[in-house]
Amino acid sequence: GAKLIGLPRNYLLGVRFSLFLSAISATQFGQHLEKVFADNKKEACELEMSRRHKRSEVYVSVESMASNTDKGKACRSAVIDVTGMRRTEKALLRTREELIQRNAQLRRLSDHLLKKQEEERSRIAGDVHDSFASLLCVIKDQLQFFQGKGDDGRLTRVRNQLDIAIRVPIRI
């Protein structure tokens, strides 16, 4: 306990432990002790140490148990430093929050990308329809000039193929 508080051990003898706790934790520790003596069983709680003697936050887990002595009831407590665990928990919570924010950002970017892809597809389809289909129609009309001047069967097959080719960009 002396290491956690940052004071020499002889200074701590006979001093109430609650004096080294933050105000909120001192109240929680009082409730903890009441429960230990009332239930007569082992109890545990987590508390924040006061920062009067330490510069950074220190969290402890306190396990207490009441016992009967020749002078009456007594309480024995074990104090365990859980500061590292608390800091890790806080870091995990921050990381989780960052992850949630980044996932939301990725969803927004993905939605934006899909929207842009659809716009690009529509633009390309329009370009194909407008330019390619109109070129094929012009070629078909120009083939009309050759109708009746030679191999009409072959000309008819080419015109049929052009009709099919004109329908493809319209479908796209």
PDB file of C-alpha atoms in Angstrom:
ATOM      1  CA  GLY A   1       0.000   0.000   0.000  1.00  0.00           C
ATOM      2  CA  ALA A   2       2.798   2.424   0.803  1.00  0.00           C
ATOM      3  CA  LYS A   3       4.204   2.126  -2.717  1.00  0.00           C
ATOM      4  CA  LEU A   4       0.798   2.826  -4.233  1.00  0.00           C
ATOM      5  CA  ILE A   5       0.346   5.926  -2.117  1.00  0.00           C
ATOM      6  CA  GLY A   6       3.929   7.073  -2.554  1.00  0.00           C
ATOM      7  CA  LEU A   7       4.687   7.575   1.137  1.00  0.00           C
ATOM      8  CA  PRO A   8       6.937   5.754   3.618  1.00  0.00           C
ATOM      9  CA  ARG A   9       5.285   2.814   5.383  1.00  0.00           C
ATOM     10  CA  ASN A  10       5.810   4.202   8.900  1.00  0.00           C
ATOM     11  CA  TYR A  11       3.807   7.295   7.919  1.00  0.00           C
ATOM     12  CA  LEU A  12       0.792   5.113   7.085  1.00  0.00           C
ATOM     13  CA  LEU A  13       0.568   3.164  10.357  1.00  0.00           C
ATOM     14  CA  GLY A  14      -2.582   4.076  12.276  1.00  0.00           C
ATOM     15  CA  VAL A  15      -3.870   6.340   9.481  1.00  0.00           C
ATOM     16  CA  ARG A  16      -7.306   5.697   7.993  1.00  0.00           C
ATOM     17  CA  PHE A  17      -7.063   4.272   4.458  1.00  0.00           C
ATOM     18  CA  SER A  18      -9.969   6.443   3.279  1.00  0.00           C
ATOM     19  CA  LEU A  19      -7.757   9.549   3.683  1.00  0.00           C
ATOM     20  CA  PHE A  20      -5.755   8.356   0.671  1.00  0.00           C
ATOM     21  CA  LEU A  21      -8.786   7.915  -1.580  1.00  0.00           C
ATOM     22  CA  SER A  22     -10.533  10.378  -3.864  1.00  0.00           C
ATOM     23  CA  ALA A  23     -13.694  11.904  -2.361  1.00  0.00           C
ATOM     24  CA  ILE A  24     -16.035   9.622  -4.331  1.00  0.00           C
ATOM     25  CA  SER A  25     -13.950   6.548  -3.573  1.00  0.00           C
ATOM     26  CA  ALA A  26     -13.822   7.406   0.146  1.00  0.00           C
ATOM     27  CA  THR A  27     -17.637   7.260   0.204  1.00  0.00           C
ATOM     28  CA  GLN A  28     -17.600   3.976  -1.740  1.00  0.00           C
ATOM     29  CA  PHE A  29     -15.014   2.550   0.666  1.00  0.00           C
ATOM     30  CA  GLY A  30     -17.227   3.451   3.641  1.00  0.00           C
ATOM     31  CA  GLN A  31     -20.144   1.606   2.010  1.00  0.00           C
ATOM     32  CA  HIS A  32     -17.807  -1.306   1.271  1.00  0.00           C
ATOM     33  CA  LEU A  33     -16.791  -1.572   4.942  1.00  0.00           C
ATOM     34  CA  GLU A  34     -20.420  -1.374   6.104  1.00  0.00           C
ATOM     35  CA  LYS A  35     -21.257  -4.293   3.816  1.00  0.00           C
ATOM     36  CA  VAL A  36     -18.223  -6.307   5.010  1.00  0.00           C
ATOM     37  CA  PHE A  37     -19.282  -5.975   8.661  1.00  0.00           C
ATOM     38  CA  ALA A  38     -22.990  -6.472   7.933  1.00  0.00           C
ATOM     39  CA  ASP A  39     -22.659  -9.566   5.721  1.00  0.00           C
ATOM     40  CA  ASN A  40     -19.667 -11.090   7.495  1.00  0.00           C
ATOM     41  CA  LYS A  41     -18.235 -12.324   4.218  1.00  0.00           C
ATOM     42  CA  LYS A  42     -15.468 -11.372   1.794  1.00  0.00           C
ATOM     43  CA  GLU A  43     -16.286  -8.283  -0.324  1.00  0.00           C
ATOM     44  CA  ALA A  44     -14.389  -6.474  -3.089  1.00  0.00           C
ATOM     45  CA  CYS A  45     -14.530  -3.031  -4.697  1.00  0.00           C
ATOM     46  CA  GLU A  46     -12.446  -0.846  -7.019  1.00  0.00           C
ATOM     47  CA  LEU A  47     -11.371   2.587  -5.872  1.00  0.00           C
ATOM     48  CA  GLU A  48      -9.387   5.583  -7.106  1.00  0.00           C
ATOM     49  CA  MET A  49      -6.572   6.781  -4.905  1.00  0.00           C
ATOM     50  CA  SER A  50      -6.251  10.476  -4.119  1.00  0.00           C
ATOM     51  CA  ARG A  51      -3.762  12.397  -6.250  1.00  0.00           C
ATOM     52  CA  ARG A  52      -2.417  14.423  -3.350  1.00  0.00           C
ATOM     53  CA  HIS A  53       0.680  12.276  -3.056  1.00  0.00           C
ATOM     54  CA  LYS A  54       0.894  10.903  -6.616  1.00  0.00           C
ATOM     55  CA  ARG A  55       0.851  12.839  -9.865  1.00  0.00           C
ATOM     56  CA  SER A  56      -1.009  10.258 -11.956  1.00  0.00           C
ATOM     57  CA  GLU A  57      -4.184   8.321 -11.314  1.00  0.00           C
ATOM     58  CA  VAL A  58      -3.917   5.122  -9.311  1.00  0.00           C
ATOM     59  CA  TYR A  59      -6.735   2.562  -9.104  1.00  0.00           C
ATOM     60  CA  VAL A  60      -6.883  -0.258  -6.587  1.00  0.00           C
ATOM     61  CA  SER A  61      -8.991  -3.297  -5.976  1.00  0.00           C
ATOM     62  CA  VAL A  62      -9.721  -3.789  -2.285  1.00  0.00           C
ATOM     63  CA  GLU A  63     -10.746  -7.173  -0.921  1.00  0.00           C
ATOM     64  CA  SER A  64     -11.919  -7.089   2.678  1.00  0.00           C
ATOM     65  CA  MET A  65     -13.150  -9.590   5.215  1.00  0.00           C
ATOM     66  CA  ALA A  66     -14.446  -9.091   8.751  1.00  0.00           C
ATOM     67  CA  SER A  67     -13.122 -11.164  11.604  1.00  0.00           C
ATOM     68  CA  ASN A  68     -13.716 -11.399  15.333  1.00  0.00           C
ATOM     69  CA  THR A  69     -10.796 -10.644  17.619  1.00  0.00           C
ATOM     70  CA  ASP A  70     -10.430 -10.386  21.399  1.00  0.00           C
ATOM     71  CA  LYS A  71     -10.942  -6.611  20.965  1.00  0.00           C
ATOM     72  CA  GLY A  72     -14.125  -7.039  18.888  1.00  0.00           C
ATOM     73  CA  LYS A  73     -14.688  -7.003  15.162  1.00  0.00           C
ATOM     74  CA  ALA A  74     -11.815  -6.197  12.857  1.00  0.00           C
ATOM     75  CA  CYS A  75     -11.389  -5.918   9.124  1.00  0.00           C
ATOM     76  CA  ARG A  76      -8.479  -7.190   7.088  1.00  0.00           C
ATOM     77  CA  SER A  77      -8.074  -5.851   3.566  1.00  0.00           C
ATOM     78  CA  ALA A  78      -5.804  -6.613   0.658  1.00  0.00           C
ATOM     79  CA  VAL A  79      -5.057  -3.765  -1.721  1.00  0.00           C
ATOM     80  CA  ILE A  80      -4.120  -4.637  -5.314  1.00  0.00           C
ATOM     81  CA  ASP A  81      -2.943  -2.107  -7.884  1.00  0.00           C
ATOM     82  CA  VAL A  82      -5.233  -2.327 -10.951  1.00  0.00           C
ATOM     83  CA  THR A  83      -4.088   0.929 -12.563  1.00  0.00           C
ATOM     84  CA  GLY A  84      -2.542  -0.830 -15.559  1.00  0.00           C
ATOM     85  CA  MET A  85      -5.722  -2.786 -16.153  1.00  0.00           C
ATOM     86  CA  ARG A  86      -7.831   0.392 -15.880  1.00  0.00           C
ATOM     87  CA  ARG A  87      -5.581   2.234 -18.330  1.00  0.00           C
ATOM     88  CA  THR A  88      -5.807  -0.700 -20.735  1.00  0.00           C
ATOM     89  CA  GLU A  89      -9.604  -0.687 -20.431  1.00  0.00           C
ATOM     90  CA  LYS A  90      -9.694   3.045 -21.182  1.00  0.00           C
ATOM     91  CA  ALA A  91      -7.401   2.561 -24.172  1.00  0.00           C
ATOM     92  CA  LEU A  92      -9.626  -0.266 -25.428  1.00  0.00           C
ATOM     93  CA  LEU A  93     -12.707   1.936 -25.096  1.00  0.00           C
ATOM     94  CA  ARG A  94     -10.977   4.753 -27.011  1.00  0.00           C
ATOM     95  CA  THR A  95      -9.866   2.285 -29.689  1.00  0.00           C
ATOM     96  CA  ARG A  96     -13.391   0.861 -29.913  1.00  0.00           C
ATOM     97  CA  GLU A  97     -14.837   4.358 -30.340  1.00  0.00           C
ATOM     98  CA  GLU A  98     -12.269   5.147 -33.047  1.00  0.00           C
ATOM     99  CA  LEU A  99     -13.139   1.877 -34.773  1.00  0.00           C
ATOM    100  CA  ILE A 100     -16.851   2.724 -34.712  1.00  0.00           C
ATOM    101  CA  GLN A 101     -16.115   6.152 -36.189  1.00  0.00           C
ATOM    102  CA  ARG A 102     -13.853   4.698 -38.884  1.00  0.00           C
ATOM    103  CA  ASN A 103     -16.431   2.049 -39.791  1.00  0.00           C
ATOM    104  CA  ALA A 104     -19.031   4.786 -40.187  1.00  0.00           C
ATOM    105  CA  GLN A 105     -16.593   6.742 -42.347  1.00  0.00           C
ATOM    106  CA  LEU A 106     -15.913   3.637 -44.460  1.00  0.00           C
ATOM    107  CA  ARG A 107     -19.656   3.106 -44.920  1.00  0.00           C
ATOM    108  CA  ARG A 108     -20.059   6.719 -46.070  1.00  0.00           C
ATOM    109  CA  LEU A 109     -17.115   6.379 -48.465  1.00  0.00           C
ATOM    110  CA  SER A 110     -18.443   3.076 -49.781  1.00  0.00           C
ATOM    111  CA  ASP A 111     -21.882   4.594 -50.374  1.00  0.00           C
ATOM    112  CA  HIS A 112     -20.268   7.544 -52.142  1.00  0.00           C
ATOM    113  CA  LEU A 113     -18.141   5.225 -54.298  1.00  0.00           C
ATOM    114  CA  LEU A 114     -21.178   3.138 -55.284  1.00  0.00           C
ATOM    115  CA  LYS A 115     -23.093   6.295 -56.185  1.00  0.00           C
ATOM    116  CA  LYS A 116     -20.197   7.545 -58.332  1.00  0.00           C
ATOM    117  CA  GLN A 117     -19.850   4.137 -60.024  1.00  0.00           C
ATOM    118  CA  GLU A 118     -23.541   4.148 -60.885  1.00  0.00           C
ATOM    119  CA  GLU A 119     -23.278   7.687 -62.256  1.00  0.00           C
ATOM    120  CA  GLU A 120     -20.279   6.650 -64.375  1.00  0.00           C
ATOM    121  CA  ARG A 121     -22.106   3.572 -65.678  1.00  0.00           C
ATOM    122  CA  SER A 122     -25.091   5.701 -66.611  1.00  0.00           C
ATOM    123  CA  ARG A 123     -22.843   8.210 -68.363  1.00  0.00           C
ATOM    124  CA  ILE A 124     -21.012   5.482 -70.309  1.00  0.00           C
ATOM    125  CA  ALA A 125     -24.280   3.779 -71.251  1.00  0.00           C
ATOM    126  CA  GLY A 126     -25.613   7.107 -72.498  1.00  0.00           C
ATOM    127  CA  ASP A 127     -22.438   7.745 -74.488  1.00  0.00           C
ATOM    128  CA  VAL A 128     -22.527   4.258 -76.018  1.00  0.00           C
ATOM    129  CA  HIS A 129     -26.183   4.616 -76.865  1.00  0.00           C
ATOM    130  CA  ASP A 130     -25.858   8.105 -78.325  1.00  0.00           C
ATOM    131  CA  SER A 131     -22.672   7.655 -80.336  1.00  0.00           C
ATOM    132  CA  PHE A 132     -22.401   3.972 -81.226  1.00  0.00           C
ATOM    133  CA  ALA A 133     -26.086   3.383 -81.999  1.00  0.00           C
ATOM    134  CA  SER A 134     -26.306   6.514 -84.104  1.00  0.00           C
ATOM    135  CA  LEU A 135     -23.187   5.516 -86.071  1.00  0.00           C
ATOM    136  CA  LEU A 136     -24.689   2.115 -86.781  1.00  0.00           C
ATOM    137  CA  CYS A 137     -27.920   3.737 -87.965  1.00  0.00           C
ATOM    138  CA  VAL A 138     -25.936   5.986 -90.330  1.00  0.00           C
ATOM    139  CA  ILE A 139     -24.083   2.958 -91.750  1.00  0.00           C
ATOM    140  CA  LYS A 140     -27.384   1.118 -92.215  1.00  0.00           C
ATOM    141  CA  ASP A 141     -28.874   4.093 -94.057  1.00  0.00           C
ATOM    142  CA  GLN A 142     -25.786   4.338 -96.278  1.00  0.00           C
ATOM    143  CA  LEU A 143     -26.097   0.638 -97.153  1.00  0.00           C
ATOM    144  CA  GLN A 144     -29.533   1.435 -98.540  1.00  0.00           C
ATOM    145  CA  PHE A 145     -27.682   3.084-101.432  1.00  0.00           C
ATOM    146  CA  PHE A 146     -26.281  -0.325-102.464  1.00  0.00           C
ATOM    147  CA  GLN A 147     -29.680  -2.063-102.362  1.00  0.00           C
ATOM    148  CA  GLY A 148     -30.467  -3.462-105.809  1.00  0.00           C
ATOM    149  CA  LYS A 149     -26.913  -2.951-107.158  1.00  0.00           C
ATOM    150  CA  GLY A 150     -25.411  -6.346-106.566  1.00  0.00           C
ATOM    151  CA  ASP A 151     -25.559  -9.142-104.006  1.00  0.00           C
ATOM    152  CA  ASP A 152     -28.821  -8.216-102.231  1.00  0.00           C
ATOM    153  CA  GLY A 153     -28.717 -11.410-100.084  1.00  0.00           C
ATOM    154  CA  ARG A 154     -25.388 -10.463 -98.586  1.00  0.00           C
ATOM    155  CA  LEU A 155     -26.541  -6.865 -98.175  1.00  0.00           C
ATOM    156  CA  THR A 156     -29.658  -8.056 -96.365  1.00  0.00           C
ATOM    157  CA  ARG A 157     -27.534 -10.163 -93.963  1.00  0.00           C
ATOM    158  CA  VAL A 158     -25.290  -7.156 -93.215  1.00  0.00           C
ATOM    159  CA  ARG A 159     -28.371  -4.975 -92.577  1.00  0.00           C
ATOM    160  CA  ASN A 160     -29.817  -7.659 -90.234  1.00  0.00           C
ATOM    161  CA  GLN A 161     -26.522  -7.797 -88.340  1.00  0.00           C
ATOM    162  CA  LEU A 162     -26.581  -4.002 -88.070  1.00  0.00           C
ATOM    163  CA  ASP A 163     -30.139  -4.170 -86.677  1.00  0.00           C
ATOM    164  CA  ILE A 164     -28.890  -6.556 -83.989  1.00  0.00           C
ATOM    165  CA  ALA A 165     -25.871  -4.338 -83.308  1.00  0.00           C
ATOM    166  CA  ILE A 166     -28.144  -1.283 -82.950  1.00  0.00           C
ATOM    167  CA  ARG A 167     -30.331  -3.051 -80.346  1.00  0.00           C
ATOM    168  CA  VAL A 168     -27.332  -3.994 -78.177  1.00  0.00           C
ATOM    169  CA  PRO A 169     -26.427  -0.417 -77.058  1.00  0.00           C
ATOM    170  CA  ILE A 170     -30.105   0.370 -76.580  1.00  0.00           C
ATOM    171  CA  ARG A 171     -30.370  -2.616 -74.204  1.00  0.00           C
ATOM    172  CA  ILE A 172     -27.185  -1.572 -72.379  1.00  0.00           C
TER     173      ILE A 172
END
